[in-house]
Every structure is written in structure tokens, then in C-alpha cells.
Coordinates of C-alpha atoms in Angstrom, one line a residue:
X468 CA 45.4 -59.6 30.3
X469 CA 42.6 -57.5 31.1
X470 CA 42.4 -54.3 28.9
X471 CA 43.5 -52.2 32.3
X472 CA 46.4 -54.1 32.6
X473 CA 47.2 -54.0 29.0
X474 CA 47.1 -50.5 29.1
X475 CA 49.4 -50.0 31.8
X476 CA 52.0 -52.1 30.0
X477 CA 51.6 -49.8 27.1
X478 CA 52.0 -46.6 29.1
X479 CA 55.1 -48.4 30.9
X480 CA 56.5 -49.3 27.6
X481 CA 56.0 -45.9 26.3
X482 CA 57.8 -44.1 29.4
X483 CA 60.7 -46.6 28.9
X484 CA 61.0 -45.1 24.7
X485 CA 60.7 -41.3 25.9
X486 CA 63.3 -41.7 28.4
X487 CA 65.7 -42.8 25.9
X488 CA 64.4 -41.0 23.3
X489 CA 65.2 -37.6 25.6
X490 CA 68.7 -39.2 26.6
X491 CA 69.2 -39.1 22.6
X492 CA 68.0 -35.5 22.5
X493 CA 70.2 -34.6 25.8
X494 CA 73.3 -35.9 23.7
X495 CA 73.1 -33.6 20.6
X496 CA 72.5 -30.9 23.4
X497 CA 75.5 -31.7 24.9
X498 CA 77.5 -31.6 21.7
X499 CA 76.2 -28.3 20.7
X500 CA 77.1 -27.0 24.4
X501 CA 80.6 -28.1 23.1
X502 CA 80.5 -26.1 19.7
X503 CA 79.8 -23.3 21.9
X504 CA 82.4 -23.6 24.1
X505 CA 85.0 -24.5 21.2
X506 CA 83.5 -21.7 18.9
X507 CA 83.6 -19.5 21.6
X508 CA 87.3 -19.8 22.3
X509 CA 88.3 -18.6 19.0
X510 CA 86.2 -15.5 20.3
X511 CA 88.0 -11.9 21.0
X512 CA 88.2 -13.4 24.6
X513 CA 90.0 -16.1 24.0
X514 CA 92.7 -14.0 22.2
X515 CA 92.9 -11.0 24.8
X516 CA 93.1 -13.7 27.3
X517 CA 96.1 -15.5 25.4
X518 CA 97.4 -12.0 24.9
X519 CA 97.4 -10.9 28.6
X520 CA 99.0 -14.5 29.6
X521 CA 101.8 -13.8 26.9
X522 CA 102.2 -10.3 28.2
X523 CA 101.9 -11.2 31.9
X524 CA 105.6 -9.8 32.8
X525 CA 104.7 -6.5 31.5
X526 CA 103.6 -3.5 33.5
X527 CA 100.1 -3.9 34.9
X528 CA 99.1 -0.9 33.5
X529 CA 100.9 -1.3 29.9
X530 CA 98.7 -2.0 26.8
X531 CA 98.2 -4.9 25.2
X532 CA 99.0 -5.3 21.4
X533 CA 97.2 -7.7 19.3
X534 CA 97.7 -8.4 16.1
X535 CA 95.4 -10.6 13.8
X536 CA 94.7 -11.1 10.0
X537 CA 97.1 -8.2 9.1
X538 CA 95.3 -5.3 11.9
X539 CA 96.5 -4.9 14.7
X540 CA 94.5 -3.9 17.7
X541 CA 95.5 -2.1 21.0
X542 CA 94.0 -3.6 24.2
X543 CA 93.9 -2.0 28.1
X544 CA 94.8 -4.2 30.5
X545 CA 92.0 -5.1 33.0
X546 CA 93.1 -3.8 36.2
X547 CA 91.8 -6.2 38.9
X548 CA 90.5 -3.7 41.6
X549 CA 89.8 -4.4 45.5
X550 CA 86.8 -3.2 47.2
X551 CA 87.2 -2.6 50.9
X552 CA 85.8 -5.8 52.0
X553 CA 88.9 -8.2 52.5
X554 CA 88.9 -11.1 49.7
X555 CA 86.4 -9.5 46.9
X556 CA 87.3 -8.0 43.6
X557 CA 85.2 -5.8 41.5
X558 CA 85.6 -7.9 38.5
X559 CA 83.3 -8.0 35.6
X560 CA 81.3 -10.7 34.2
X561 CA 82.3 -12.9 31.5
X562 CA 80.7 -12.6 28.4
X563 CA 79.3 -16.6 28.4
X564 CA 80.1 -19.8 26.5
X565 CA 80.0 -18.3 23.5
X566 CA 82.5 -15.6 24.0
X567 CA 80.6 -13.0 21.9
X568 CA 80.9 -15.2 18.5
X569 CA 77.6 -14.9 16.3
X570 CA 78.5 -18.9 15.7
X571 CA 79.1 -19.4 19.3
X572 CA 75.5 -18.1 20.4
X573 CA 73.8 -19.6 17.7
X574 CA 75.5 -23.2 18.6
X575 CA 74.2 -22.2 22.3
X576 CA 70.9 -21.4 20.8
X577 CA 70.3 -24.6 19.5
X578 CA 71.6 -26.4 22.7
X579 CA 69.0 -24.6 24.2
X580 CA 66.7 -25.1 22.0
X581 CA 67.6 -28.9 22.2
X582 CA 67.4 -28.7 25.8
X583 CA 63.9 -28.0 25.6
X584 CA 62.9 -30.4 23.1
X585 CA 64.6 -33.4 25.5
X586 CA 62.9 -31.4 28.7
X587 CA 59.6 -32.2 27.5
X588 CA 60.0 -35.4 26.0
X589 CA 61.5 -36.7 29.3
X590 CA 58.6 -35.0 31.3
X591 CA 56.3 -37.0 29.1
X592 CA 58.4 -40.0 30.0
X593 CA 57.6 -39.2 33.8
X594 CA 53.9 -38.5 33.3
X595 CA 53.7 -41.8 31.0
X596 CA 55.1 -43.5 34.5
X597 CA 52.5 -42.1 36.3
X598 CA 49.8 -43.4 34.2
X599 CA 50.9 -46.4 33.8
X600 CA 50.8 -47.6 38.1
X601 CA 48.3 -44.6 38.2
X602 CA 50.7 -42.9 41.3
X603 CA 52.8 -40.5 41.8
X604 CA 56.2 -41.3 40.0
X605 CA 58.8 -41.4 42.5
X606 CA 58.2 -44.3 44.8
X607 CA 61.7 -45.9 43.5
X608 CA 64.8 -44.8 42.7
X609 CA 64.6 -44.8 39.1
X610 CA 61.3 -43.1 39.4
X611 CA 63.1 -40.8 41.4
X612 CA 65.8 -40.2 39.4
X613 CA 64.1 -39.6 36.0
X614 CA 62.1 -36.9 38.0
X615 CA 65.2 -35.3 39.2
X616 CA 66.6 -34.9 36.2
X617 CA 63.7 -33.3 34.6
X618 CA 63.2 -30.9 37.7
X619 CA 66.5 -29.9 37.6
X620 CA 66.5 -29.2 33.7
X621 CA 63.1 -27.2 34.2
X622 CA 64.7 -25.2 37.0
X623 CA 67.4 -24.2 34.6
X624 CA 65.0 -23.3 31.8
X625 CA 62.8 -21.0 34.3
X626 CA 66.0 -19.4 35.4
X627 CA 66.7 -19.0 31.3
X628 CA 63.1 -17.7 31.1
X629 CA 63.5 -14.9 33.6
X630 CA 66.5 -13.8 31.7
X631 CA 68.9 -14.7 33.9
X632 CA 72.6 -15.2 33.1
X633 CA 72.9 -19.1 33.7
X634 CA 73.6 -20.2 30.4
X635 CA 76.9 -21.7 31.5
X636 CA 75.4 -24.3 33.9
X637 CA 73.9 -26.1 30.3
X638 CA 77.3 -28.2 29.3
X639 CA 77.6 -29.4 33.2
X640 CA 73.6 -29.7 33.8
X641 CA 73.3 -31.9 30.5
X642 CA 76.5 -34.0 30.7
X643 CA 75.2 -34.5 34.8
X644 CA 71.8 -35.4 33.3
X645 CA 73.2 -37.7 30.6
X646 CA 75.1 -40.0 33.6
X647 CA 71.8 -39.8 36.0
X648 CA 69.7 -41.2 33.5
X649 CA 72.0 -43.7 32.2
X650 CA 72.4 -44.9 35.4
X651 CA 68.7 -45.1 35.9
X652 CA 68.0 -47.1 33.1
X653 CA 70.8 -49.7 33.2
X654 CA 71.6 -49.9 37.2
X655 CA 68.7 -48.3 38.9
X656 CA 65.2 -49.5 36.6
X657 CA 62.6 -51.1 38.2
X658 CA 59.7 -52.7 36.2
X659 CA 56.3 -50.0 37.3
X660 CA 54.4 -51.6 40.3
X661 CA 51.8 -50.8 42.7
X662 CA 53.2 -49.3 46.2
X663 CA 53.4 -51.1 49.7
X664 CA 50.8 -49.9 52.4
X665 CA 53.2 -47.9 54.1
X666 CA 53.2 -45.6 50.8
X667 CA 49.5 -45.4 50.3
X668 CA 49.2 -41.5 51.6
X669 CA 49.0 -38.0 50.2
X670 CA 52.4 -37.4 52.1
X671 CA 54.1 -39.4 48.9
X672 CA 52.9 -36.2 47.0
X673 CA 53.9 -33.9 49.1
X674 CA 56.9 -34.9 50.9
X675 CA 59.0 -36.2 48.1
X676 CA 58.2 -33.9 45.5
X677 CA 59.2 -31.0 47.7
X678 CA 62.5 -33.6 48.3
X679 CA 63.1 -33.9 44.5
X680 CA 62.4 -30.0 44.0
X681 CA 65.4 -29.3 47.0
X682 CA 67.7 -31.4 45.3
X683 CA 67.5 -30.1 41.6
X684 CA 68.1 -26.6 42.9
X685 CA 70.8 -27.5 45.1
X686 CA 72.4 -29.5 42.7
X687 CA 72.2 -26.1 40.4
X688 CA 73.9 -24.5 43.5
X689 CA 76.8 -26.9 43.8
X690 CA 77.6 -26.6 40.1
X691 CA 77.6 -22.4 40.7
X692 CA 79.9 -23.6 43.8
X693 CA 82.4 -25.5 41.7
X694 CA 82.7 -23.3 39.3
X695 CA 83.1 -20.4 41.8
X696 CA 85.9 -22.0 43.3
X697 CA 87.8 -22.3 39.5
X698 CA 87.4 -18.8 39.0
X699 CA 88.3 -17.3 42.1
X700 CA 91.8 -19.4 41.7
X701 CA 92.0 -17.9 38.4
X702 CA 91.4 -14.6 39.7
X703 CA 93.4 -14.9 42.5
X704 CA 96.5 -15.4 40.4
X705 CA 95.8 -12.9 37.9
X706 CA 95.9 -10.6 40.9
X707 CA 99.2 -12.2 42.4
X708 CA 100.8 -11.2 39.1
X709 CA 100.6 -15.2 37.6
X710 CA 100.2 -16.5 34.3
X711 CA 97.1 -19.0 33.4
X712 CA 97.1 -21.2 30.7
X713 CA 95.5 -20.4 27.8
X714 CA 92.5 -22.9 28.4
X715 CA 92.3 -22.2 31.7
X716 CA 92.4 -18.4 30.1
X717 CA 89.9 -19.1 27.5
X718 CA 87.5 -21.0 29.7
X719 CA 87.3 -18.5 33.4
X720 CA 87.4 -15.2 31.4
X721 CA 83.9 -16.3 30.0
X722 CA 82.2 -17.3 33.2
X723 CA 80.7 -14.6 35.2
X724 CA 83.3 -13.4 38.0
X725 CA 84.2 -15.5 41.1
X726 CA 81.5 -12.6 43.0
X727 CA 78.9 -13.4 41.0
X728 CA 78.9 -17.2 40.8
X729 CA 79.1 -17.0 44.9
X730 CA 76.3 -14.6 44.9
X731 CA 74.3 -17.1 42.6
X732 CA 75.3 -20.4 44.6
X733 CA 74.5 -18.4 48.1
X734 CA 70.8 -17.1 46.4
X735 CA 69.8 -20.5 44.8
X736 CA 70.7 -22.3 48.5
X737 CA 69.2 -19.8 50.9
X738 CA 66.2 -19.7 48.5
X739 CA 65.7 -23.6 48.8
X740 CA 66.5 -24.0 52.2
X741 CA 62.9 -23.4 54.0
X742 CA 61.3 -25.9 51.2
X743 CA 64.1 -28.6 52.4
X744 CA 63.5 -27.7 56.2
X745 CA 59.6 -28.2 55.0
X746 CA 60.4 -31.5 53.3
X747 CA 61.6 -32.8 56.7
X748 CA 58.8 -31.7 58.9
X749 CA 56.6 -33.2 55.6
X750 CA 58.3 -36.3 56.6
X751 CA 57.6 -36.4 59.9
X752 CA 54.4 -35.9 59.9
X753 CA 54.0 -38.9 57.1
X754 CA 56.1 -41.0 59.4
X755 CA 53.6 -40.0 62.5
X756 CA 50.6 -41.7 59.8
X757 CA 52.4 -44.8 58.9
X758 CA 54.3 -45.6 61.6
X759 CA 52.8 -44.0 64.9
X760 CA 55.9 -42.2 65.7
X761 CA 57.1 -38.5 64.1
X762 CA 61.3 -39.2 64.4
X763 CA 63.0 -42.5 64.7
X764 CA 66.7 -41.9 63.6
X765 CA 66.0 -44.1 61.0
X766 CA 69.0 -43.7 58.4
X767 CA 67.3 -41.7 55.7
X768 CA 65.8 -39.6 58.6
X769 CA 69.6 -38.7 59.9
X770 CA 71.0 -38.1 56.8
X771 CA 68.1 -35.8 56.1
X772 CA 69.1 -33.7 59.4
X773 CA 72.9 -34.0 58.7
X774 CA 71.8 -32.4 55.4
X775 CA 69.9 -29.8 56.8
X776 CA 72.7 -29.3 59.5
X777 CA 75.2 -28.7 56.9
X778 CA 73.5 -26.4 54.7
X779 CA 72.5 -24.5 58.0
X780 CA 75.8 -23.9 58.9
X781 CA 76.9 -22.8 55.1
X782 CA 73.8 -20.3 55.0
X783 CA 75.5 -19.0 58.7
X784 CA 79.1 -19.2 57.2
X785 CA 78.1 -17.3 54.2
X786 CA 76.5 -14.6 56.5
X787 CA 79.6 -14.1 58.6
X788 CA 82.7 -12.1 57.7
X789 CA 85.2 -14.5 58.4
X790 CA 83.6 -17.3 56.7
X791 CA 82.7 -15.9 53.4
X792 CA 84.0 -17.0 50.2
X793 CA 86.3 -20.4 49.6
X794 CA 85.6 -21.6 52.9
X795 CA 81.7 -21.4 52.9
X796 CA 81.9 -22.8 49.3
X797 CA 83.5 -25.8 50.9
X798 CA 80.6 -25.7 53.3
X799 CA 78.4 -26.0 50.4
X800 CA 80.3 -28.7 48.6
X801 CA 79.9 -30.6 51.9
X802 CA 76.1 -30.1 52.5
X803 CA 75.4 -30.9 48.5
X804 CA 77.5 -34.3 49.0
X805 CA 75.5 -35.2 52.3
X806 CA 72.2 -35.0 50.1
X807 CA 73.5 -37.2 47.5
X808 CA 74.7 -40.0 50.0
X809 CA 71.3 -39.5 51.8
X810 CA 70.0 -40.2 48.2
X811 CA 72.2 -43.0 46.9
X812 CA 74.2 -44.3 49.9
X813 CA 71.5 -44.8 52.3
X814 CA 69.0 -46.3 49.7
X815 CA 71.7 -48.6 48.7
X816 CA 74.0 -49.3 51.3
X817 CA 71.7 -49.0 54.3
X818 CA 68.8 -50.6 55.6
X819 CA 66.1 -49.0 57.1
X820 CA 62.6 -48.5 56.9
X821 CA 62.9 -46.6 53.9
X822 CA 64.5 -49.7 52.2
X823 CA 61.0 -50.8 51.2
X824 CA 60.7 -49.4 47.8
X825 CA 63.8 -50.6 46.6
X826 CA 66.1 -49.3 43.7

């Protein structure tokens, strides 16, 4: 074995160690986020929500009396104010997973710090994987997966750095990243290898990198959409005089309002949609260079186009008054499901020109 081969093998081993190490740190971040939510549920938010649930049968204008540790506090019942636009409500955002408590906030900060450390370690694993093969580290599903989760966490951390109210994404994000990396190292792992001739192109850096960025940001939008549906159901139940369970109230009251979650998902998806359009165009140009035709209805091409149509339908529906809210949210989830199938389903179950990279 020559020196270059030995160096590449050492880098590949280092990459694997870093990926496993990042999983260990993400696991610690996961438990820290759990602690943030658990301790936050004991906050004033949780006590108020429980009191409101217990007094749901009283007058909507009547105050709620809460007794704790020998002291009595009178809390005004929050009102749900309907705006002029049908289906929207003027509801304030919740205080976040920490629920306004010092301990909850402390654990939340610890969770974010651990997520930053895990992100740096995982990014190191992606970089050393690239160095071990001297190419872009996303030529197969294993490499795509580890890069995808790195970019998703990076996008989340950028939003936090910009002072956006997104710490509520932390727990579902870290959970998903652990699942993604677990599947990558157990099922999708492929030894470092060189590319087939069709992939030797600078378009590998452009086309696939933009696809990864789009998928990571679409994922954040999907999380916002799912939480919007839960929060909207919760607000509808409160508005109709229903009594949510204590657990549901404790969790839902700490999230942003349904309106804020809806706007977050829409803005995220709308911002990245032009990049997804460019991704498809870049893939077509690369196909013209590699195979002599720009479009051939290969399964990967077909599902990329289906995903584009689904997100275009969502954005159009979201901008149409009659399709705002839950109907548009369902379209957004269908669109993200198309993206997931384009990645997992097409690569694993469908044979096409894009199958040369294997898993």
C-alpha cells in the first residue's frame, strides 16, 4: 500500500469516528432538549394552561384563580380574537420550550451548545470523507445523508444566530438527525471510492449541493407545517370552548401561534423554491453533458419535477385566499413527502440512470 492510499484510508477511518462521535453528542443534546421541555412544563405557562382547562366551563371573561405554595394569583383568561380574514386569529406566541423558567432556559442553552459541538464534529466527518476520496462528499446515499443532516443543523443554527424564534425546532431536529445518521451508518454505509465517469464533473458540486440545501430547508419548513397543524387544532378547540388535555396544553401553549408557524413554513418554502428550480435546471444541463440529452424522464428526473410541481401548487395555494391554512399545509407535507420519496424511494426501489452511485 502506497503512502497516498494509506493516507486516504486513515482519513476515511477518521471520518467514521467523527460521525459516530457526533451521534454521541447529538444524543446528549437530545436529552438536554427533553429536560428543557420537562422543566418548562412546570412553569407558569403549564400551570396557567392547566387552570384554564379546569375552568373551561366558566364564563370566557371570568378570571382564573391559581393557588400555589400558599399564595393566590388571579390570571386573566386569554381571549381569542378573530381578525377580519376568515380562519385567522390574533393569538400571541408562546414563550418557547423553556416555558419562561430559568432551569428550562438553562437546559435549552446547554442543548443548543451541544448541538453546535455536534454540528462541528459532524462537519469535520463530512470534510474528512471528502479528503479521503478527493471529491465532493455526496456521491452516494451515505454521503448524501451525513451531508444533509449537517446542512439541516447548520440552517437551524444560522436562524438562531439571526435571533429568530426557532429554538422550538431543536428537539424534532436533533431526533431526526439521529435517525438519519443511524440509518446512514447501519444501512446506507458505503466505503470511500472513486466516481464512475459520468459523475466526474464540476456539476456534481453545483447540482447535488443545491439539492442538499433545498432538502435541508424544506425539512425545516415541514417541521413548522406539522407543528402548525397541531397548534391550529389546539387553538380551534380553545376557540370552540373545548378543554385540551393538560399535556397538550402544556406543549402547545409554549409554541408560537398557529399564524406564526404558518408564516414561518411559508417563508421558508418560498425562499428555497427558486433554488430547487435551479437544482432541476442544473441537473438537466449536467445530463446534457453526461448523456447527450437534457431530459429523458428518468425516475429521478420525474420525481424531481413532481416535487417541483407539488411545491409550486403549495405556494400558489398559500397565496390564494380560499386555500390558506390547513389545506395549504397538507399540500406542503405532500410536497415534502415527494422530496423524501425522490431521495429514498427512487434510489432504493427504482432502477434508473441515477442508480450508478448505489447506496
